CSV table of C-alpha atoms and ligand atoms in Angstrom, one decimal:
chain,number,residue,atom,x,y,z
R,1,UNK,CA,2.2,19.3,-4.6
R,2,UNK,CA,4.2,16.0,-3.9
R,3,UNK,CA,5.0,13.4,-6.5
R,4,UNK,CA,7.3,10.3,-6.8
R,5,UNK,CA,8.6,8.2,-10.1
R,6,UNK,CA,9.8,4.7,-10.2
R,7,UNK,CA,12.0,3.0,-12.4
R,8,UNK,CA,13.5,-0.4,-12.8
R,9,UNK,CA,12.5,-4.1,-14.2
R,10,UNK,CA,11.9,-7.0,-11.7
R,11,UNK,CA,15.2,-8.5,-12.3
R,12,UNK,CA,17.4,-5.4,-13.9
R,13,UNK,CA,20.1,-3.9,-11.7
R,14,UNK,CA,18.0,-1.9,-9.2
R,15,UNK,CA,15.0,0.2,-8.4
R,16,UNK,CA,15.3,3.8,-8.4
R,17,UNK,CA,12.8,6.4,-7.1
R,18,UNK,CA,12.4,10.2,-6.9
R,19,UNK,CA,10.6,12.0,-4.2
R,20,UNK,CA,9.8,15.3,-4.5
R,21,UNK,CA,7.9,17.8,-2.9
R,22,UNK,CA,8.4,17.5,0.9
R,23,UNK,CA,9.6,20.0,3.3
R,24,UNK,CA,13.1,20.7,4.6
R,25,UNK,CA,14.1,19.7,8.6
R,26,UNK,CA,12.4,16.6,9.2
R,27,UNK,CA,14.5,13.9,10.1
R,28,UNK,CA,14.6,10.8,7.6
R,29,UNK,CA,17.2,7.9,7.7
R,30,UNK,CA,17.8,4.8,5.1
R,31,UNK,CA,17.2,2.4,8.3
R,32,UNK,CA,13.9,4.1,8.9
R,33,UNK,CA,13.3,3.3,4.7
R,34,UNK,CA,14.7,0.0,5.1
R,35,UNK,CA,12.6,-1.1,8.2
R,36,UNK,CA,9.6,-0.6,6.0
R,37,UNK,CA,11.0,-2.6,2.9
R,38,UNK,CA,12.0,-5.3,5.6
R,39,UNK,CA,7.9,-5.6,6.5
R,40,UNK,CA,7.0,-5.7,2.7
R,41,UNK,CA,9.5,-8.8,2.3
R,42,UNK,CA,7.7,-10.7,5.1
R,43,UNK,CA,4.7,-13.2,5.2
R,44,UNK,CA,4.5,-16.7,5.0
R,45,UNK,CA,3.8,-18.4,1.3
R,46,UNK,CA,6.6,-15.9,-0.5
R,47,UNK,CA,8.7,-17.9,-3.1
R,48,UNK,CA,12.4,-17.9,-3.2
R,49,UNK,CA,12.9,-14.9,-4.7
R,50,UNK,CA,12.5,-13.1,-0.8
R,51,UNK,CA,15.4,-15.3,-0.1
R,52,UNK,CA,17.8,-14.0,-2.3
R,53,UNK,CA,16.3,-10.5,-2.0
R,54,UNK,CA,17.2,-8.5,1.5
R,55,UNK,CA,15.7,-5.0,0.3
R,56,UNK,CA,18.2,-2.3,1.5
R,57,UNK,CA,17.8,1.2,0.5
R,58,UNK,CA,20.3,4.0,-0.2
R,59,UNK,CA,19.6,7.5,-0.2
R,60,UNK,CA,21.4,9.6,-3.0
R,61,UNK,CA,20.2,12.7,-2.5
R,62,UNK,CA,17.8,15.4,-0.6
R,63,UNK,CA,18.9,14.5,3.0
R,64,UNK,CA,22.1,15.9,4.8
R,65,UNK,CA,23.0,15.6,8.5
R,66,UNK,CA,19.9,13.1,8.9
R,67,UNK,CA,17.3,15.8,7.9
R,68,UNK,CA,15.6,16.8,4.4
R,69,UNK,CA,16.8,19.5,2.6
R,70,UNK,CA,13.4,20.2,0.6
R,71,UNK,CA,15.4,18.8,-2.4
R,72,UNK,CA,14.2,16.0,-4.4
R,73,UNK,CA,14.9,12.7,-2.6
R,74,UNK,CA,16.8,10.3,-4.9
R,75,UNK,CA,16.5,6.6,-3.7
R,76,UNK,CA,18.1,3.2,-5.0
R,77,UNK,CA,17.2,-0.3,-3.9
R,78,UNK,CA,19.6,-3.0,-5.4
R,79,UNK,CA,18.0,-6.0,-7.0
R,80,UNK,CA,20.5,-8.6,-5.7
R,81,UNK,CA,18.8,-11.4,-8.1
R,82,UNK,CA,20.5,-9.5,-11.0
R,83,UNK,CA,23.7,-11.2,-10.5
R,84,UNK,CA,21.8,-14.3,-12.1
R,85,UNK,CA,19.9,-12.5,-14.9
R,86,UNK,CA,22.7,-10.3,-16.4
R,87,UNK,CA,22.8,-12.1,-19.5
R,88,UNK,CA,18.7,-12.1,-19.5
R,89,UNK,CA,18.6,-8.4,-18.6
R,90,UNK,CA,21.5,-6.9,-20.3
R,91,UNK,CA,20.9,-3.5,-21.7
R,92,UNK,CA,23.2,-3.9,-24.6
R,93,UNK,CA,22.5,-6.5,-27.6
R,94,UNK,CA,21.2,-9.7,-26.3
R,95,UNK,CA,24.2,-12.1,-25.7
R,96,UNK,CA,21.8,-15.3,-25.5
R,97,UNK,CA,19.5,-15.5,-28.4
R,98,UNK,CA,16.9,-18.4,-27.2
R,99,UNK,CA,14.8,-18.5,-24.2
R,100,UNK,CA,12.3,-16.2,-25.5
R,101,UNK,CA,9.0,-16.6,-23.6
R,102,UNK,CA,5.8,-17.1,-25.9
R,103,UNK,CA,3.0,-19.0,-23.5
R,104,UNK,CA,1.4,-15.9,-21.4
R,105,UNK,CA,0.3,-16.9,-17.9
R,106,UNK,CA,-3.8,-16.3,-17.5
R,107,UNK,CA,-4.5,-13.7,-15.1
R,108,UNK,CA,-1.0,-12.0,-15.3
R,109,UNK,CA,-0.2,-8.9,-17.7
R,110,UNK,CA,1.8,-11.4,-19.8
R,111,UNK,CA,-0.8,-11.5,-23.0
R,112,UNK,CA,-1.9,-8.0,-22.4
R,113,UNK,CA,1.4,-6.3,-22.3
R,114,UNK,CA,2.9,-8.1,-25.2
R,115,UNK,CA,-0.1,-7.2,-27.5
R,116,UNK,CA,0.0,-3.4,-26.3
R,117,UNK,CA,3.6,-2.9,-26.7
R,118,UNK,CA,4.2,-5.2,-29.7
R,119,UNK,CA,6.6,-7.3,-28.0
R,120,UNK,CA,8.5,-10.5,-29.5
R,121,UNK,CA,9.4,-12.0,-25.7
R,122,UNK,CA,6.7,-11.8,-23.0
R,123,UNK,CA,9.7,-11.4,-20.5
R,124,UNK,CA,9.4,-8.0,-21.9
R,125,UNK,CA,6.2,-7.6,-20.4
R,126,UNK,CA,6.9,-9.7,-17.0
R,127,UNK,CA,9.6,-7.6,-15.7
R,128,UNK,CA,7.7,-4.4,-15.3
R,129,UNK,CA,4.6,-5.4,-14.3
R,130,UNK,CA,6.0,-7.8,-11.7
R,131,UNK,CA,5.1,-6.4,-8.2
R,132,UNK,CA,8.7,-6.0,-7.6
R,133,UNK,CA,7.9,-2.5,-8.8
R,134,UNK,CA,5.9,-1.8,-5.3
R,135,UNK,CA,9.1,-2.2,-3.3
R,136,UNK,CA,10.3,1.4,-4.9
R,137,UNK,CA,6.7,2.6,-3.6
R,138,UNK,CA,7.0,1.7,-0.2
R,139,UNK,CA,10.5,3.4,-0.1
R,140,UNK,CA,8.7,6.7,-2.0
R,141,UNK,CA,6.2,6.5,0.9
R,142,UNK,CA,7.9,6.0,3.8
R,143,UNK,CA,8.9,9.6,3.2
R,144,UNK,CA,5.3,10.5,3.5
R,145,UNK,CA,5.1,8.1,6.8
R,146,UNK,CA,7.5,10.0,8.4
R,147,UNK,CA,6.5,13.1,7.5
R,148,UNK,CA,2.8,12.4,8.8
R,149,UNK,CA,4.5,11.0,12.2
R,150,UNK,CA,5.6,14.4,12.6
R,151,UNK,CA,1.9,15.4,12.9
R,152,UNK,CA,0.9,12.3,15.0
R,153,UNK,CA,-0.6,10.6,12.1
R,154,UNK,CA,-0.2,7.0,11.9
R,155,UNK,CA,-0.8,4.3,9.5
R,156,UNK,CA,-1.6,0.5,10.4
R,157,UNK,CA,-2.7,-2.6,8.6
R,158,UNK,CA,-3.6,-6.1,9.1
R,159,UNK,CA,-4.8,-9.5,7.0
R,160,UNK,CA,-8.6,-9.9,7.5
R,161,UNK,CA,-8.5,-13.3,5.6
R,162,UNK,CA,-6.5,-15.5,3.3
R,163,UNK,CA,-8.5,-18.0,1.3
R,164,UNK,CA,-11.7,-17.2,2.9
R,165,UNK,CA,-10.6,-17.9,6.4
R,166,UNK,CA,-11.6,-14.8,8.7
R,167,UNK,CA,-11.1,-14.3,12.2
R,168,UNK,CA,-13.3,-15.4,15.3
R,169,UNK,CA,-13.2,-11.6,16.5
R,170,UNK,CA,-14.1,-9.2,13.8
R,171,UNK,CA,-11.4,-6.6,14.5
R,172,UNK,CA,-12.8,-4.3,11.4
R,173,UNK,CA,-16.1,-4.2,13.1
R,174,UNK,CA,-14.4,-2.8,16.2
R,175,UNK,CA,-12.9,0.1,14.1
R,176,UNK,CA,-16.4,0.7,12.6
R,177,UNK,CA,-18.0,1.2,15.6
R,178,UNK,CA,-15.4,3.7,16.5
R,179,UNK,CA,-14.7,2.0,19.6
R,180,UNK,CA,-10.9,2.5,19.8
R,181,UNK,CA,-9.5,4.4,22.4
R,182,UNK,CA,-9.0,8.3,21.9
R,183,UNK,CA,-5.4,8.1,22.1
R,184,UNK,CA,-5.3,4.9,19.7
R,185,UNK,CA,-2.7,5.3,17.1
R,186,UNK,CA,-2.8,2.8,14.0
R,187,UNK,CA,0.8,1.7,14.0
R,188,UNK,CA,0.2,-0.3,17.1
R,189,UNK,CA,-2.2,-2.9,15.1
R,190,UNK,CA,0.9,-3.2,12.5
R,191,UNK,CA,3.0,-4.1,15.2
R,192,UNK,CA,0.9,-6.7,16.6
R,193,UNK,CA,0.3,-7.9,13.0
R,194,UNK,CA,4.1,-7.9,11.9
R,195,UNK,CA,4.6,-10.5,14.6
R,196,UNK,CA,2.2,-13.0,12.8
R,197,UNK,CA,3.7,-14.8,9.6
R,198,UNK,CA,0.7,-13.8,7.8
R,199,UNK,CA,0.0,-10.6,9.3
R,200,UNK,CA,-3.1,-11.7,11.0
R,201,UNK,CA,-4.3,-11.0,14.4
R,202,UNK,CA,-6.1,-14.0,15.4
R,203,UNK,CA,-3.4,-17.2,16.5
R,204,UNK,CA,-6.1,-19.6,15.7
R,205,UNK,CA,-6.8,-18.2,12.2
R,206,UNK,CA,-3.1,-17.9,11.6
R,207,UNK,CA,-2.6,-21.6,12.0
R,208,UNK,CA,-5.7,-22.4,9.5
R,209,UNK,CA,-4.4,-19.8,7.2
R,210,UNK,CA,-1.1,-21.5,7.2
R,211,UNK,CA,-2.6,-25.1,6.7
R,212,UNK,CA,-4.3,-23.8,3.6
R,213,UNK,CA,-1.4,-22.1,2.0
R,214,UNK,CA,0.5,-25.8,2.7
R,215,UNK,CA,-2.5,-27.1,0.6
R,216,UNK,CA,-2.2,-24.8,-1.9
R,217,UNK,CA,1.4,-25.3,-2.5
R,218,UNK,CA,0.8,-29.2,-2.8
R,219,UNK,CA,-1.6,-28.6,-5.0
R,220,UNK,CA,0.8,-26.2,-7.6
R,221,UNK,CA,-2.0,-23.5,-6.3
R,222,UNK,CA,-2.4,-19.8,-5.0
R,223,UNK,CA,-4.3,-17.8,-2.9
R,224,UNK,CA,-5.5,-14.5,-2.2
R,225,UNK,CA,-7.4,-12.4,0.7
R,226,UNK,CA,-8.5,-9.2,2.3
R,227,UNK,CA,-6.8,-6.8,4.6
R,228,UNK,CA,-7.7,-3.9,6.5
R,229,UNK,CA,-5.6,-0.9,6.4
R,230,UNK,CA,-6.2,2.7,8.3
R,231,UNK,CA,-5.0,5.9,9.6
R,232,UNK,CA,-5.5,7.7,12.7
R,233,UNK,CA,-4.8,11.1,13.9
R,234,UNK,CA,-5.8,12.5,10.5
R,235,UNK,CA,-7.5,16.0,10.9
R,236,UNK,CA,-10.6,16.9,9.6
R,237,UNK,CA,-11.0,18.6,6.5
R,238,UNK,CA,-8.5,16.6,3.9
R,239,UNK,CA,-9.9,16.3,0.3
R,240,UNK,CA,-12.5,18.2,-1.0
R,241,UNK,CA,-16.3,17.8,-2.6
R,242,UNK,CA,-15.4,20.4,-5.1
R,243,UNK,CA,-14.2,18.6,-7.8
R,244,UNK,CA,-14.1,14.8,-8.7
R,245,UNK,CA,-10.4,14.4,-8.7
R,246,UNK,CA,-10.2,16.1,-5.2
R,247,UNK,CA,-12.2,13.4,-2.9
R,248,UNK,CA,-10.2,12.3,-0.5
R,249,UNK,CA,-12.1,8.6,-0.8
R,250,UNK,CA,-11.6,8.9,-4.5
R,251,UNK,CA,-7.9,9.6,-4.5
R,252,UNK,CA,-7.3,6.4,-2.1
R,253,UNK,CA,-9.2,4.2,-3.8
R,254,UNK,CA,-7.2,4.8,-6.9
R,255,UNK,CA,-4.1,4.5,-5.4
R,256,UNK,CA,-5.1,1.1,-3.2
R,257,UNK,CA,-6.4,-0.3,-6.3
R,258,UNK,CA,-3.4,0.5,-8.5
R,259,UNK,CA,-1.2,-2.1,-6.6
R,260,UNK,CA,-0.8,-5.1,-8.3
R,261,UNK,CA,-3.7,-8.0,-7.9
R,262,UNK,CA,-5.9,-5.5,-6.1
R,263,UNK,CA,-9.6,-5.9,-7.3
R,264,UNK,CA,-11.8,-4.3,-4.7
R,265,UNK,CA,-11.3,-1.5,-2.2
R,266,UNK,CA,-14.1,-0.4,0.3
R,267,UNK,CA,-14.3,2.4,2.5
R,268,UNK,CA,-15.7,2.0,5.8
R,269,UNK,CA,-18.5,-0.1,5.6
R,270,UNK,CA,-17.8,-0.3,2.2
R,271,UNK,CA,-20.6,-2.7,0.1
R,272,UNK,CA,-22.3,-3.7,3.4
R,273,UNK,CA,-23.7,-0.4,3.7
R,274,UNK,CA,-26.3,-0.9,0.3
R,275,UNK,CA,-27.8,-3.9,2.6
R,276,UNK,CA,-28.8,-2.0,5.6
R,277,UNK,CA,-31.5,0.9,6.3
R,278,UNK,CA,-29.8,4.6,6.4
R,279,UNK,CA,-30.3,4.7,9.7
R,280,UNK,CA,-27.9,1.8,10.4
R,281,UNK,CA,-25.4,3.1,8.1
R,282,UNK,CA,-24.7,7.0,9.0
R,283,UNK,CA,-22.7,8.0,11.7
R,284,UNK,CA,-24.7,10.4,14.5
R,285,UNK,CA,-22.9,13.7,15.0
R,286,UNK,CA,-21.6,14.3,18.7
R,287,UNK,CA,-19.6,17.0,20.8
R,288,UNK,CA,-16.8,15.7,22.5
R,289,UNK,CA,-14.4,18.0,24.6
R,290,UNK,CA,-15.4,21.2,22.4
R,291,UNK,CA,-14.9,19.3,19.1
R,292,UNK,CA,-16.9,17.3,16.8
R,293,UNK,CA,-16.9,13.6,16.8
R,294,UNK,CA,-19.3,10.5,15.5
R,295,UNK,CA,-21.0,7.5,17.3
R,296,UNK,CA,-19.8,5.5,14.8
R,297,UNK,CA,-17.2,5.3,12.1
R,298,UNK,CA,-19.1,3.4,9.1
R,299,UNK,CA,-18.2,6.2,6.6
R,300,UNK,CA,-14.3,5.0,7.1
R,301,UNK,CA,-13.3,8.7,8.2
R,302,UNK,CA,-14.7,10.4,5.1
R,303,UNK,CA,-17.8,12.2,4.3
R,304,UNK,CA,-18.6,14.3,1.0
R,305,UNK,CA,-14.8,13.4,0.0
R,306,UNK,CA,-13.3,15.2,3.2
R,307,UNK,CA,-11.6,13.6,6.2
R,308,UNK,CA,-14.1,13.7,9.2
R,309,UNK,CA,-11.2,13.4,11.7
R,310,UNK,CA,-12.0,10.0,12.6
R,311,UNK,CA,-9.8,7.3,11.6
R,312,UNK,CA,-9.6,6.4,7.9
R,313,UNK,CA,-10.3,3.0,7.3
R,314,UNK,CA,-10.0,0.6,3.9
R,315,UNK,CA,-10.5,-2.7,3.2
R,316,UNK,CA,-9.4,-4.4,0.0
R,317,UNK,CA,-9.1,-7.6,-1.8
R,318,UNK,CA,-6.3,-9.4,-3.6
R,319,UNK,CA,-6.9,-11.9,-6.1
R,320,UNK,CA,-4.5,-15.0,-5.9
R,321,UNK,CA,-1.5,-15.0,-7.4
R,322,UNK,CA,-1.6,-15.6,-11.1
R,323,UNK,CA,1.5,-17.7,-11.4
R,324,UNK,CA,0.4,-21.2,-11.0
R,325,UNK,CA,2.6,-24.3,-10.4
R,326,UNK,CA,-0.4,-26.5,-11.8
R,327,UNK,CA,-0.9,-24.3,-14.9
R,328,UNK,CA,-4.4,-23.4,-16.6
R,329,UNK,CA,-4.7,-23.4,-20.5
R,330,UNK,CA,-3.4,-21.0,-22.8
R,331,UNK,CA,-2.2,-20.2,-26.0
R,332,UNK,CA,1.6,-20.6,-27.5
R,333,UNK,CA,2.3,-17.4,-29.6
R,334,UNK,CA,4.9,-19.0,-31.5
R,335,UNK,CA,2.6,-22.1,-32.7
R,336,UNK,CA,-1.2,-20.6,-32.1
R,337,UNK,CA,-1.4,-23.9,-30.2
R,338,UNK,CA,-3.4,-24.5,-27.1
R,339,UNK,CA,-1.2,-25.2,-24.4
R,340,UNK,CA,-0.4,-25.6,-20.7
R,341,UNK,CA,0.5,-22.5,-19.2
R,342,UNK,CA,4.0,-21.7,-18.4
R,343,UNK,CA,5.5,-22.1,-14.6
R,344,UNK,CA,7.6,-19.5,-13.3
R,345,UNK,CA,8.9,-19.1,-9.9
R,346,UNK,CA,6.6,-17.0,-7.9
R,347,UNK,CA,4.9,-16.4,-4.5
R,348,UNK,CA,2.3,-18.6,-3.5
R,349,UNK,CA,0.5,-15.8,-1.2
R,350,UNK,CA,1.4,-12.3,-1.1
R,351,UNK,CA,-1.6,-10.6,0.7
R,352,UNK,CA,0.4,-10.1,4.0
R,353,UNK,CA,3.3,-8.1,1.7
R,354,UNK,CA,-0.2,-6.2,-0.1
R,355,UNK,CA,-1.3,-5.1,3.2
R,356,UNK,CA,2.0,-3.2,4.0
R,357,UNK,CA,1.9,-1.8,0.5
R,358,UNK,CA,-1.4,-0.4,0.9
R,359,UNK,CA,-0.2,1.3,4.3
R,360,UNK,CA,2.1,2.9,2.2
R,361,UNK,CA,-0.2,4.3,-0.6
R,362,UNK,CA,-2.6,5.4,1.9
R,363,UNK,CA,0.2,7.2,3.8
R,364,UNK,CA,1.4,8.8,0.5
R,365,UNK,CA,-2.2,10.1,-0.6
R,366,UNK,CA,-2.7,11.3,3.2
R,367,UNK,CA,0.4,13.2,3.3
R,368,UNK,CA,-0.3,14.5,-0.4
R,369,UNK,CA,-3.8,16.1,0.9
R,370,UNK,CA,-2.1,17.1,4.1
R,371,UNK,CA,0.4,19.3,2.5
R,372,UNK,CA,-2.3,20.7,0.6
R,373,UNK,CA,-4.1,22.2,2.8
R,374,UNK,CA,-1.0,22.9,5.3
R,375,UNK,CA,1.6,23.3,2.9
R,376,UNK,CA,5.0,25.3,3.3
R,377,UNK,CA,8.5,24.9,2.9
R,378,UNK,CA,10.1,23.5,6.1
R,379,UNK,CA,8.4,21.2,8.6
R,380,UNK,CA,8.2,24.2,11.1
R,381,UNK,CA,6.0,26.6,8.8
R,382,UNK,CA,3.8,23.4,8.3
R,383,UNK,CA,3.5,22.8,12.0
R,384,UNK,CA,2.5,26.2,12.9
R,385,UNK,CA,-0.3,26.0,10.0
R,386,UNK,CA,-1.6,23.2,11.4
R,387,UNK,CA,-1.3,24.5,15.0
R,388,UNK,CA,-3.5,27.4,13.8
R,389,UNK,CA,-6.1,25.6,11.9
R,390,UNK,CA,-6.3,22.9,15.2
R,391,UNK,CA,-6.8,25.8,17.3
R,392,UNK,CA,-9.7,27.5,15.4
R,393,UNK,CA,-11.6,24.9,14.1
R,394,UNK,CA,-14.3,24.6,16.7
R,395,UNK,CA,-14.3,28.4,17.4
R,396,UNK,CA,-15.0,29.6,14.0
R,397,UNK,CA,-17.8,27.3,13.2
R,398,UNK,CA,-19.3,28.0,16.5
R,399,UNK,CA,-18.7,31.9,16.3
R,400,UNK,CA,-20.2,31.4,12.3
R,401,UNK,CA,-23.5,30.1,13.3
R,402,UNK,CA,-23.8,32.7,16.7
W,501,LIG,C1,6.4,-11.4,-9.0
W,501,LIG,C2,6.9,-12.7,-9.2
W,501,LIG,C3,7.9,-12.8,-7.9
W,501,LIG,C4,8.0,-12.6,-6.6
W,501,LIG,C5,7.9,-10.9,-6.9
W,501,LIG,C6,6.8,-10.4,-8.0
W,501,LIG,O1,9.1,-12.7,-8.3
W,501,LIG,P1,10.7,-13.6,-9.4
W,501,LIG,O2,9.7,-13.4,-10.8
W,501,LIG,O3,11.7,-13.3,-9.2
W,501,LIG,O4,10.5,-15.0,-8.4
W,501,LIG,O5,8.9,-12.5,-5.9
W,501,LIG,O6,7.8,-10.1,-6.0
W,501,LIG,C7,9.2,-9.2,-5.7
W,501,LIG,C8,10.2,-9.8,-6.5
W,501,LIG,C9,9.0,-8.1,-4.6
W,501,LIG,O7,9.8,-8.0,-4.2
W,501,LIG,O8,7.8,-8.5,-4.3
W,501,LIG,C10,5.6,-11.0,-9.8
W,501,LIG,O9,5.5,-11.7,-11.2
W,501,LIG,O10,4.8,-10.3,-10.0
């Protein structure tokens, strides 16, 4: 029901996004979206590009007097760096004849993209495969995030590790053990994580991570890491087991895995559940204030592809950035000889940014399933549908079995 499309090259004029399918009458501002864009830009270990860009969105359509119209929302983010790349990125006939890139970087889309699209310049592959595109996604998903906030659904994240440096206190475990207060909202964690230059929750860990990033920089190397992204206030009943492509966990995994450099996604206890007895994995069912709950949340808030009503918890891993200042071996496509890979300005670490992008993808998928279930044309209509649903869940089930 909802969809978005992005367009734009990393060093082109701008990034464009069209978001479609959201209802009318909820508040949306460019400030709200730009705040999320700023969060994505932050983080120790980013390269000089982030000093050039100061991402701001302009809303071109779909909003009037601060409220959505239900019409397509067109968004634009301008690339400041374009002014330095006009000749390289010209739409018309090339102004410069030299400067084609012929040495692919291992780990990037340079070689696969060049082979697949039959390019004569690796630059053509670099531009669209660049993680710059994720700014568009964050903009699009800010609409979803704002929509969800109308229903008390909140999304948060933190960086769990960078370069194998983990915190002393396992915050993820706390989430999985379902030890959060009832009224806890996920964005509180993001608020705390945003205060750290690497989005870590532990001060001691943060300084160790920064030291390790400094070592990576000095050695012309890069680092990856893991992060946790989760949503609170998600009702029971989103997603379905009726068909493979309606499963909430499958849909979330796809969305998170689609982020540049993400190599692993876990739901709840994830891989660790394969090492335990079943009795230490499955979440016992409880009755709490006339509704169902669980003693633990190892399932990460999803059973049978359907949300349980507990926080949805995702953990993911990002590989180290593929551009190395101390390059690996490659092949020059011009000479077909072995050479050192090409150096290109880039980030050393982008795990903090990745965690914010993952929040966005999670917000989008939850909004999609939420609208599929409670959909309507105006926010008022959806609120009414949602209220009726919440009021009757427990009542209906207890009546059915009497
Ligand atoms: C990226 C390379 C770097 C990053 C970029 C992703 O850009 P540049 O080649 O211009 O130095 O900074 O990320 C962004 C521009 C961004 O907005 O996140 C890459 O090769 O993927």
